Tab-separated table of C-alpha atoms and ligand atoms in Angstrom:
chain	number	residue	atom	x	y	z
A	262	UNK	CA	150.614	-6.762	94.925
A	263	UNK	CA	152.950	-9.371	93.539
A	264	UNK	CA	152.579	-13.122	93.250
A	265	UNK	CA	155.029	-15.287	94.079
A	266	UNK	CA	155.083	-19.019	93.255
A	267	UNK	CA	157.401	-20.980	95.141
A	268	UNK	CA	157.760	-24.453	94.359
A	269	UNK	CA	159.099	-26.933	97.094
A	270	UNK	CA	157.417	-24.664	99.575
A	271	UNK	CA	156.820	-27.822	102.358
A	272	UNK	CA	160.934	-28.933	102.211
A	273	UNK	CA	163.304	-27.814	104.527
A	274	UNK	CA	164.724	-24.528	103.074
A	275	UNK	CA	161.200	-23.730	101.138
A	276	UNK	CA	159.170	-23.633	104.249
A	277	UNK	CA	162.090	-21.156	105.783
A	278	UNK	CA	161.695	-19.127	102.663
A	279	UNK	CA	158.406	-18.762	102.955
A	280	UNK	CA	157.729	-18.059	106.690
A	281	UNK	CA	160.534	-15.379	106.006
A	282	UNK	CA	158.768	-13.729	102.880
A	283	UNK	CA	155.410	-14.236	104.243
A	284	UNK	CA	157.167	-12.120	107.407
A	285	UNK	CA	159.271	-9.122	105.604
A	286	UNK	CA	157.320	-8.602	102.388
A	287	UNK	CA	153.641	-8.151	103.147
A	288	UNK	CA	152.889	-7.078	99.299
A	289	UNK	CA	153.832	-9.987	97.953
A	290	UNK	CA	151.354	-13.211	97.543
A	291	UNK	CA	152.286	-16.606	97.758
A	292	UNK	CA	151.545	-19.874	96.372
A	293	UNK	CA	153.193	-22.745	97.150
A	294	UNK	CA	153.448	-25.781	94.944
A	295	UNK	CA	154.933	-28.949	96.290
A	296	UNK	CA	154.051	-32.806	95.640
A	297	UNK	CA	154.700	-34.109	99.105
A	298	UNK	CA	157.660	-36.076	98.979
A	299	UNK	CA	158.734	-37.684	102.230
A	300	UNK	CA	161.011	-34.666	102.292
A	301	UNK	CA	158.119	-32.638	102.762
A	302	UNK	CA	155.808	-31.789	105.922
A	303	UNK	CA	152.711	-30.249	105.181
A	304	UNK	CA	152.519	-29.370	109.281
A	305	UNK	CA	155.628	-26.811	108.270
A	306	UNK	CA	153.343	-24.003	107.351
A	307	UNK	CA	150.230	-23.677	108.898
A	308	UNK	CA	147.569	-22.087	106.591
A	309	UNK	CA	145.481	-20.810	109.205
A	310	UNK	CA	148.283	-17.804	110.085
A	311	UNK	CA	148.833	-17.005	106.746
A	312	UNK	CA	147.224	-14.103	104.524
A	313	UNK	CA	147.434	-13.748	100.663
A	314	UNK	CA	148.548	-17.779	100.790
A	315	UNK	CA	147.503	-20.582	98.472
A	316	UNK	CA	148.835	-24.252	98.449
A	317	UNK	CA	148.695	-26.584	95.257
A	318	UNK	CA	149.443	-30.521	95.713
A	319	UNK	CA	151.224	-30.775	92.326
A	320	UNK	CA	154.612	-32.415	91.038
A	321	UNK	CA	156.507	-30.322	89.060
A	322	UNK	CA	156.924	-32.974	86.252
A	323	UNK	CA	153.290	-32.904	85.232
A	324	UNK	CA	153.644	-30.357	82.733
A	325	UNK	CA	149.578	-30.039	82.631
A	326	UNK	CA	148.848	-29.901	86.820
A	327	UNK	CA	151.329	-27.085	86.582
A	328	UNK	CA	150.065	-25.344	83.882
A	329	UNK	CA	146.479	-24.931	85.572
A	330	UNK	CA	148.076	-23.041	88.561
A	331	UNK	CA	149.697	-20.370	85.506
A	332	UNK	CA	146.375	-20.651	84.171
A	333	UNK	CA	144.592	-20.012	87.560
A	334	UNK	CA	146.554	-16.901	88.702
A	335	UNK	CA	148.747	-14.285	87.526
A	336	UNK	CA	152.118	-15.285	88.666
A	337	UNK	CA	155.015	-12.327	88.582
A	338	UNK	CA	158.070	-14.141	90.203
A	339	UNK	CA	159.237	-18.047	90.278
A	340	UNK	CA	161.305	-18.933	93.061
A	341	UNK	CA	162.026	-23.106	92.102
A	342	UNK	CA	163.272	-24.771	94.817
A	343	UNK	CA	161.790	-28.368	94.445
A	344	UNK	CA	163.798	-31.045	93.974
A	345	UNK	CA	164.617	-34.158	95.238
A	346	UNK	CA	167.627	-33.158	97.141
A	347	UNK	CA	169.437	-36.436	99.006
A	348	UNK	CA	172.814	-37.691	96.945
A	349	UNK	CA	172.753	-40.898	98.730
A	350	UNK	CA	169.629	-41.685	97.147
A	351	UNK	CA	170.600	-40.345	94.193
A	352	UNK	CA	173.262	-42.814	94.374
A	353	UNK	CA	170.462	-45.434	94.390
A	354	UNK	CA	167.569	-44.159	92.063
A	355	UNK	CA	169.031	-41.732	89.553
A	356	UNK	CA	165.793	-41.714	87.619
A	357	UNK	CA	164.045	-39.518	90.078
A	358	UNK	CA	166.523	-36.788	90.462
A	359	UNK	CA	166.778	-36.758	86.150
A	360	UNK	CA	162.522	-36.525	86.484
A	361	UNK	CA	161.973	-33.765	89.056
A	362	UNK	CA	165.519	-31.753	88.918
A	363	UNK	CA	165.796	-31.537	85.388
A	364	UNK	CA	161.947	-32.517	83.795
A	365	UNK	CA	160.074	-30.267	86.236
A	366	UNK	CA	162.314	-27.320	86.083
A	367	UNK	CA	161.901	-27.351	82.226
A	368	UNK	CA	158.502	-27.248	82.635
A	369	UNK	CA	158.536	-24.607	84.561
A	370	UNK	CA	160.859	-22.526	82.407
A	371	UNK	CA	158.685	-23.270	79.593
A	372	UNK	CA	155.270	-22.154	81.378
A	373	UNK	CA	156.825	-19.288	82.967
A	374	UNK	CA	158.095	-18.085	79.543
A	375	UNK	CA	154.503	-18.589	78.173
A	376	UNK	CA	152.971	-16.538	80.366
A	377	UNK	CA	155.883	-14.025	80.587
A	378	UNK	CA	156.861	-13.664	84.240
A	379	UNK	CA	158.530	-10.864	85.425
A	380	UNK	CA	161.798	-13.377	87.607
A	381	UNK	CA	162.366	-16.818	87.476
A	382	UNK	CA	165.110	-18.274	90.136
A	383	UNK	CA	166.549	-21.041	90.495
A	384	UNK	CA	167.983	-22.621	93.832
A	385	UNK	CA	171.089	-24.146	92.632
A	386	UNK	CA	173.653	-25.400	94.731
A	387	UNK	CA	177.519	-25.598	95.037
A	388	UNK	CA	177.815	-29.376	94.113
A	389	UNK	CA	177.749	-28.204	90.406
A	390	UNK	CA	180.799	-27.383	90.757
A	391	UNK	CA	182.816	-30.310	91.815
A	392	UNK	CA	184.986	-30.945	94.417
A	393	UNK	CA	187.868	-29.110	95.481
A	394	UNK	CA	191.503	-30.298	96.878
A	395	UNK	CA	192.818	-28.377	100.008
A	396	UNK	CA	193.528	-25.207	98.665
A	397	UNK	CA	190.934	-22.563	96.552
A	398	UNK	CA	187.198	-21.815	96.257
A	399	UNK	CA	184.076	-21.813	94.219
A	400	UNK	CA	183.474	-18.662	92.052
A	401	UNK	CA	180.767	-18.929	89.903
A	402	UNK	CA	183.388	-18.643	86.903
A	403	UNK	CA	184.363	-22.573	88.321
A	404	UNK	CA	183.532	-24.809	85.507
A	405	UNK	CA	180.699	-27.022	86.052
A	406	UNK	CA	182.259	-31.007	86.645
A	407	UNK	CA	179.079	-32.085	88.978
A	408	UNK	CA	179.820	-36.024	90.302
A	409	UNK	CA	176.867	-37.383	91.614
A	410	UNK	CA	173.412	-37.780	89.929
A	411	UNK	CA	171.979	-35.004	92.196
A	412	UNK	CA	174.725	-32.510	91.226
A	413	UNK	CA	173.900	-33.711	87.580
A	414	UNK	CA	170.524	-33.477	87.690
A	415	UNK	CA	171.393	-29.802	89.134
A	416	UNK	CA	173.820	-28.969	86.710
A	417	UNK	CA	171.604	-29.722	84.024
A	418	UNK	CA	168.865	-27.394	85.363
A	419	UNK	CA	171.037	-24.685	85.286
A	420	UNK	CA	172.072	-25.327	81.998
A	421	UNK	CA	168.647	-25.230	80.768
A	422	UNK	CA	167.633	-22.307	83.005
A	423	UNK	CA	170.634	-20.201	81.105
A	424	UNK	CA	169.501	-21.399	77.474
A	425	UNK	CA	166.490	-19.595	78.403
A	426	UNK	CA	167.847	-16.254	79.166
A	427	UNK	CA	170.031	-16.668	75.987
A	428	UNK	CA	167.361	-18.187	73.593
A	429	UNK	CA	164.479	-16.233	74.138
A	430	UNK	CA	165.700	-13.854	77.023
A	431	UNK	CA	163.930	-14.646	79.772
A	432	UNK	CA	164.600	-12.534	83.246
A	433	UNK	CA	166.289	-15.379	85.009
A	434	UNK	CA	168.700	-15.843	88.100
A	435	UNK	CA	170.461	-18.380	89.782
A	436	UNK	CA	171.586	-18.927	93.477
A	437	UNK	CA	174.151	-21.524	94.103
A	438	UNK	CA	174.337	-22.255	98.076
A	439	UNK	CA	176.754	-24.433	100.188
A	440	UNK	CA	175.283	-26.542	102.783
A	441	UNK	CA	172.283	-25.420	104.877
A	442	UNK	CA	171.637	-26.217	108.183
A	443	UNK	CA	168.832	-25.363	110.274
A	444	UNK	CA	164.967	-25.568	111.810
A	445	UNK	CA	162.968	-28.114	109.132
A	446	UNK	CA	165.831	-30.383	107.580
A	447	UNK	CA	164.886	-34.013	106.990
A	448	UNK	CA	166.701	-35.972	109.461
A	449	UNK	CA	168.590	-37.799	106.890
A	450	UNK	CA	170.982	-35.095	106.313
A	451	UNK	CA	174.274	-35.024	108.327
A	452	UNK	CA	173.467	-32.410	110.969
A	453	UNK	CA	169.496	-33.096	112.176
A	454	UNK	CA	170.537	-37.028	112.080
A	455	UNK	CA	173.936	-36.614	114.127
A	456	UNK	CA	171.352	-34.925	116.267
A	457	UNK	CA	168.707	-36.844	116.659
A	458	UNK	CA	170.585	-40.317	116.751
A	459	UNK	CA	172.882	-38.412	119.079
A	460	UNK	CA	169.455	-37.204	121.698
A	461	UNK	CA	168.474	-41.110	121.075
A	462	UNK	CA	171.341	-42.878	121.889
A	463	UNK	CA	171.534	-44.113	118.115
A	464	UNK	CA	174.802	-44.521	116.378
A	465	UNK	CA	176.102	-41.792	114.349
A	466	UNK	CA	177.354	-43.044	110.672
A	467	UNK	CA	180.237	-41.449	109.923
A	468	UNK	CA	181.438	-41.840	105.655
A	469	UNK	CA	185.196	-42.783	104.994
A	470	UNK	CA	187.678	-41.672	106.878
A	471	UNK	CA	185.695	-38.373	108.128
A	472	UNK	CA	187.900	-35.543	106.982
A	473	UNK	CA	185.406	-34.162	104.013
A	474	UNK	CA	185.047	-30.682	104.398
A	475	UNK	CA	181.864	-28.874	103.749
A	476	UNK	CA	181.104	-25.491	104.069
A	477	UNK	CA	177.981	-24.798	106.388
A	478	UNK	CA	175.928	-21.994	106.284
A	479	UNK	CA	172.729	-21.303	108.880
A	480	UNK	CA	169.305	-21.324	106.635
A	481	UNK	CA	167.925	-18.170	107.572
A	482	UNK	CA	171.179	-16.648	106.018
A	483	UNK	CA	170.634	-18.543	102.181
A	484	UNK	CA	166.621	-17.139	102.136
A	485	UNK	CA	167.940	-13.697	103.393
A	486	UNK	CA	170.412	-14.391	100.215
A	487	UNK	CA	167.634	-15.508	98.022
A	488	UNK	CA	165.347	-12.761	98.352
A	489	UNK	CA	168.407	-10.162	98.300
A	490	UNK	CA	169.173	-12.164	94.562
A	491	UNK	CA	164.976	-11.900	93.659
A	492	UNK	CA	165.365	-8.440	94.512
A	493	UNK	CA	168.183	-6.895	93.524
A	494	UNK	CA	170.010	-9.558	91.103
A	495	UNK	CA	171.315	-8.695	87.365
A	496	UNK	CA	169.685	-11.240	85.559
A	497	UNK	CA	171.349	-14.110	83.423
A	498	UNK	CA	173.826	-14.160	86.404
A	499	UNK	CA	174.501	-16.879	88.742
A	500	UNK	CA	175.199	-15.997	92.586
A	501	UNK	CA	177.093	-18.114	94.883
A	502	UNK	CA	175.582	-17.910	98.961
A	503	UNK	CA	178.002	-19.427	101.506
A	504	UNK	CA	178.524	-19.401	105.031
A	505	UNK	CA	182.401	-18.969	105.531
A	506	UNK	CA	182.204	-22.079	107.888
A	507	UNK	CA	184.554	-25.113	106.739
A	508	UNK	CA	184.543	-27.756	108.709
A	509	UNK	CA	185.516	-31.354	108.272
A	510	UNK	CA	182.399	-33.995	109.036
A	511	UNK	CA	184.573	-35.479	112.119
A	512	UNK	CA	184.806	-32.363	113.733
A	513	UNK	CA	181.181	-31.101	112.873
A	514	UNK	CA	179.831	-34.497	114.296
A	515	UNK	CA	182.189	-33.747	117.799
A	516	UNK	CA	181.298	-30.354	118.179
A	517	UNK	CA	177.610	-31.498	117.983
A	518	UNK	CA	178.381	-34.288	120.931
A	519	UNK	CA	180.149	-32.033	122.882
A	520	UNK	CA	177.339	-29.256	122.883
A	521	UNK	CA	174.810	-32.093	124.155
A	522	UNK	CA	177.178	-33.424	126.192
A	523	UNK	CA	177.064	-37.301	124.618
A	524	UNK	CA	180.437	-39.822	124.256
A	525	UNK	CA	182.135	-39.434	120.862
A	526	UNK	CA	181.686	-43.137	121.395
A	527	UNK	CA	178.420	-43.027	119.380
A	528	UNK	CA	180.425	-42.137	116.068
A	529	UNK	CA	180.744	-45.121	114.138
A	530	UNK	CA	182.853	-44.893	111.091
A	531	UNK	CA	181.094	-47.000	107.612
A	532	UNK	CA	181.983	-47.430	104.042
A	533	UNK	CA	182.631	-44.286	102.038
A	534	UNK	CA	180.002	-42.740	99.709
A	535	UNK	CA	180.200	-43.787	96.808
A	536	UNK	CA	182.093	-40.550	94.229
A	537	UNK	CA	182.281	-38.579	97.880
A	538	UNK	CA	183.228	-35.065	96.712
A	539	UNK	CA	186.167	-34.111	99.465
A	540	UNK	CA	185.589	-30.509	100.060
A	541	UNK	CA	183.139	-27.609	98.864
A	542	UNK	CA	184.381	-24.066	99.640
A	543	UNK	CA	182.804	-20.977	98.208
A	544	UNK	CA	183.652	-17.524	96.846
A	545	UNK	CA	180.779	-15.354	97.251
A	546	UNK	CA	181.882	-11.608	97.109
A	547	UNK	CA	180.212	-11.157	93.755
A	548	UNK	CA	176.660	-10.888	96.334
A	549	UNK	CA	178.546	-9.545	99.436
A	550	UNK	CA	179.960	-6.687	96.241
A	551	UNK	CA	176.651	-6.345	94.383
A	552	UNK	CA	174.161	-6.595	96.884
A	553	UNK	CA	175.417	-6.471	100.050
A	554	UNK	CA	174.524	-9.749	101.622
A	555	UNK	CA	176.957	-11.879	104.119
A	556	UNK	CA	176.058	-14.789	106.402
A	557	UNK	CA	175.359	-13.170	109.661
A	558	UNK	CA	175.779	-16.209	112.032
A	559	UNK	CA	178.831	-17.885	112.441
A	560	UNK	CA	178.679	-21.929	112.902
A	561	UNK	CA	178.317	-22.143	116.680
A	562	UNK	CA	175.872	-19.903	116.657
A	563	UNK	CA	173.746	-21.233	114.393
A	564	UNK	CA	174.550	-24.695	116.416
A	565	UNK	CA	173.141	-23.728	119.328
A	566	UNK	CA	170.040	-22.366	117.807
A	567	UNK	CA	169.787	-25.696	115.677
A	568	UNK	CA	170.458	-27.634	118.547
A	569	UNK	CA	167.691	-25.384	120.608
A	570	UNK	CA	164.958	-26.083	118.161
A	571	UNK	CA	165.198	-29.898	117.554
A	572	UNK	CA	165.368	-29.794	120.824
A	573	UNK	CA	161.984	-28.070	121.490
A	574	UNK	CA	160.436	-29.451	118.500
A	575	UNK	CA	160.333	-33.218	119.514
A	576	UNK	CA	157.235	-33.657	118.168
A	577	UNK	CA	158.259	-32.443	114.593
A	578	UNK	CA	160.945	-35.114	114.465
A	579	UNK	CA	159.462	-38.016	116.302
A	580	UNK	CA	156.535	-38.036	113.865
A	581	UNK	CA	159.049	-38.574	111.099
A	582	UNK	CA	161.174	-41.049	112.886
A	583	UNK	CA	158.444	-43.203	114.117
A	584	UNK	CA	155.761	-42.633	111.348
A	585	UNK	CA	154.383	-43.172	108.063
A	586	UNK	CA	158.363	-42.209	106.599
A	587	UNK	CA	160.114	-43.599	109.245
A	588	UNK	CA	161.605	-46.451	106.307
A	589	UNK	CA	163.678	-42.761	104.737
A	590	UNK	CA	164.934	-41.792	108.420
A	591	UNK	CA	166.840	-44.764	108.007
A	592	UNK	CA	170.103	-43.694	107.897
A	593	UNK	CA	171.730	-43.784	104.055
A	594	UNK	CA	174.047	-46.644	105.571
A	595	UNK	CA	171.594	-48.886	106.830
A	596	UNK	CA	169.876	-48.910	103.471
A	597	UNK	CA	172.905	-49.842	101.022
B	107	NAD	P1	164.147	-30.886	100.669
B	107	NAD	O1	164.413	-32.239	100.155
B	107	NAD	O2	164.089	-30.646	102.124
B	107	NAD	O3	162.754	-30.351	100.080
B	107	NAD	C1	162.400	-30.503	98.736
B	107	NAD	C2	160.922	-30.155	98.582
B	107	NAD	O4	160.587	-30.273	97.188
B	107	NAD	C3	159.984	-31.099	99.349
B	107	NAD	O5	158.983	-30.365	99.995
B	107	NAD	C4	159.402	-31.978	98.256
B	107	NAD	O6	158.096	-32.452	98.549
B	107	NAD	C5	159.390	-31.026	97.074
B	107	NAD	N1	159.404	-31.752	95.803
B	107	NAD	C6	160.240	-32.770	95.444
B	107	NAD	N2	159.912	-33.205	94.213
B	107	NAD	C7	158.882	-32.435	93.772
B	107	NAD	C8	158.124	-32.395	92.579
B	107	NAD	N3	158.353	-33.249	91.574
B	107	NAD	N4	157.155	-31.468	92.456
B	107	NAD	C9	156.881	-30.606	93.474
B	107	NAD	N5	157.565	-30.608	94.639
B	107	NAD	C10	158.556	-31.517	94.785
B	107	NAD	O7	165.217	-29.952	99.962
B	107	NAD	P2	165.959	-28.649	100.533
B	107	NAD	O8	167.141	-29.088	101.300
B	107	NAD	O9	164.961	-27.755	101.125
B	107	NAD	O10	166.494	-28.034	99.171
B	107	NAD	C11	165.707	-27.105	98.444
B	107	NAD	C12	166.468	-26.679	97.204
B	107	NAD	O11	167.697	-26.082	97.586
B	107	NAD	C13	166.827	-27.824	96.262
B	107	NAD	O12	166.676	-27.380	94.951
B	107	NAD	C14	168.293	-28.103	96.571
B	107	NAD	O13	168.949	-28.612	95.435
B	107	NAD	C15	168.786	-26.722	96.922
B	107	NAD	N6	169.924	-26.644	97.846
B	107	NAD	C16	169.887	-27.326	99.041
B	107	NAD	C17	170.949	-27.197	99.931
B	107	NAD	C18	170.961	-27.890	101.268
B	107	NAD	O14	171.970	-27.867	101.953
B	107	NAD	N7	169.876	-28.508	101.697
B	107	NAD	C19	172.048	-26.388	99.587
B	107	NAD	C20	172.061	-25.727	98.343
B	107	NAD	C21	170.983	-25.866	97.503
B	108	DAU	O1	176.469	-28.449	99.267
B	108	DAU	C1	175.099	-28.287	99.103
B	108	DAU	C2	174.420	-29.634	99.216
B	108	DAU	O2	174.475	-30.008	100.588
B	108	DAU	C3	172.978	-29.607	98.720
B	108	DAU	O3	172.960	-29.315	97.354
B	108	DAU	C4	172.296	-30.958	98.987
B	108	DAU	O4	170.924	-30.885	98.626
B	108	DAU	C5	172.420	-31.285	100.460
B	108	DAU	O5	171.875	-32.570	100.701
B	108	DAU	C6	173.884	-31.248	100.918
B	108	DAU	O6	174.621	-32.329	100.318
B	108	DAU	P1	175.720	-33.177	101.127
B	108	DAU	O7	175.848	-34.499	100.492
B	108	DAU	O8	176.947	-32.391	101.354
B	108	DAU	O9	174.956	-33.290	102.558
B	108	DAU	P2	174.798	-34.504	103.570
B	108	DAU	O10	174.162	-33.958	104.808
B	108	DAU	O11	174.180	-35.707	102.952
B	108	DAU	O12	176.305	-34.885	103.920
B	108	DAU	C7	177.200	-33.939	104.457
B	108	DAU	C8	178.542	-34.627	104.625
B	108	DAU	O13	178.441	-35.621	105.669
B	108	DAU	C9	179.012	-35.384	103.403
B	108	DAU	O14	180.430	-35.281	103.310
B	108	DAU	C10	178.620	-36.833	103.671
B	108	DAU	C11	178.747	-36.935	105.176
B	108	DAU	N1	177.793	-37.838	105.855
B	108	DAU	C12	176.465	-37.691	105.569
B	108	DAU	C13	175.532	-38.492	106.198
B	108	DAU	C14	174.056	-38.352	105.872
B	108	DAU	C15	178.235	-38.754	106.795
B	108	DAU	O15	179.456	-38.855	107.078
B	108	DAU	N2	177.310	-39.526	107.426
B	108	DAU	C16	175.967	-39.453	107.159
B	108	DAU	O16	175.172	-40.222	107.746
């Protein structure tokens, strides 16, 4: 048996990672290491139903409560995805993102090397890369020009996550994903909050003029992608995951009113993001070539499931909204 630690393991695409590995690989153990951030919901993953399962309470920028859980179990594979992940807040503390994105994954890198794990993978994402005009995509030949601290902070992990695999050869990867959507996301990212303001008659903040494109792909697609990269990837390459679903945020934030049937009235347009990359678009036939993987739902399906399980998971949100971290559901534009 293999053990996997998986950092971030309580956020919104770590928990779906997990209940999906936990699910389709039985022969591989899992610990889970995650501080707790308000991003995080400990109820995500409930211990009880899991076998070969252990959870550690530590932030990844401690150097020494990370080393104990090397020091505590054989680890084989590193699957990082902790981080702090927001760019509006990144936009307002920088020094957080700069801790956690780059500090902790260096850490990591460092111990893993140490005790000479088999994988390490890192959960990148396409904001590295910039932001495009109308025309062309992402490959992961795109030079790196990130814009906000978060895609900084990111950049800079990958960076050091490379010099690893070129310095002292370490078996590393890298997945770099477009925008997730799905069961578990923080309500303070576009989708969840359109939904939830939209199911509570709350206005929907809508940045600049609206016409941003991003390109949206359903979460259960990115961890089949992950674990296909873990699996099968060449290592010291980077893969980019997307979900072949443009859309600008105008028409994203519609097509969610129309499905629950509320008045485009509750869009209200604010001030623009501050650096607001215009439009993220990837190339990803290097995985679809190499290892076979494609996005298997399109955008309104994934919708409607989306829609379905905020929906029937009322509880899930309303403890967040009403809460001990109700002050971060507060919409980016009500806080600057
Ligand atoms: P999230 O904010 O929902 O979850 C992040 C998790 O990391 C939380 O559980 C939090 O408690 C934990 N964490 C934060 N700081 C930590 C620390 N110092 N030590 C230990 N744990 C810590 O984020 P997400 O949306 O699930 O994103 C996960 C990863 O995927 C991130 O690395 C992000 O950059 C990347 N990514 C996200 C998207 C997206 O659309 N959400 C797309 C591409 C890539
Ligand atoms: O592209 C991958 C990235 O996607 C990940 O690396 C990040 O972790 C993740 O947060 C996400 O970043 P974005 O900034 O694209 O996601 P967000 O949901 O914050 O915003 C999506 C778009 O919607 C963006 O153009 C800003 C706009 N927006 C966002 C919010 C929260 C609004 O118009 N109104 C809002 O209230």
């Amino acid at each position: 048996m293999k053990t996997c630690l998986i950092t971030g393991g309580l956020g919104f695409i770590g928990t779906n990672f997990i209940k999906y590995l936990a699910s389709h690989r039985k022969d591989i153990a899992i610990i889970n290491a995650d501080s707790i951030t308000y991003a995080a919901n400990p109820c995500n993953i409930d211990e009880k139903t899991m076998v070969n399962y252990k959870f550690y309470k530590i932030d990844i920028a401690n150097n020494d409560e990370l080393a104990e859980i090397f020091k505590k179990n054989k680890i084989d594979y590193v699957v990082n995805f902790a981080a702090e992940s927001h760019v509006d807040r990144s936009i307002l503390n920088p020094s957080v993102f700069v801790k956690t994105n780059i500090e902790g994954t260096l850490n990591l890198l460092k111990l893993s090397l140490e005790h000479k794990i088999e994988k390490f993978l890192q959960i990148s994402t396409d904001e590295v890369y910039g932001s495009l005009g109308k025309d062309g995509l992402f490959t992961e030949m795109t030079p790196l020009s990130p814009r906000s601290p978060y895609s900084a902070s990111k950049a800079s992990a990958d960076m050091l996550v490379m010099s690893f695999f070129h310095t002292y050869d370490m078996p590393v990867l890298i997945t770099r994903c477009s925008n997730n959507y799905g069961q578990y996301q923080f309500p303070e990212k576009l989708i969840p909050l359109t939904i939830i303001n939209a199911l509570t008659g709350k206005d929907i903040p809508l940045y600049g003029d609206g016409k941003n494109i991003r390109d949206w792909i359903y979460v259960d697609d990115h961890v089949r992608g992950v674990l296909d990269v873990l699996e099968k990837g060449r290592f010291g390459e980077i893969y980019n995951i997307g979900g072949r679903s443009e859309m600008q945020n105008i028409g994203i934030i519609s097509l969610i009113l129309k499905k629950l049937n509320k008045p485009l009235s509750l869009i209200k347009y604010v001030k623009d993001r501050a650096g607001h990359d215009r439009r993220y678009a990837m190339d990803f036939s290097k995985i679809t070539e190499e290892l076979g993987f494609k996005p298997q739902l399109n955008l309104n399906e994934g919708l409607d499931l989306t829609i379905s399980w905020y929906f029937e998971n009322e509880d899930w949100w309303k403890k967040i909204i009403s809460g001990d971290y109700r002050h971060y559901y507060k919409t980016m534009y009500e806080m600057r």
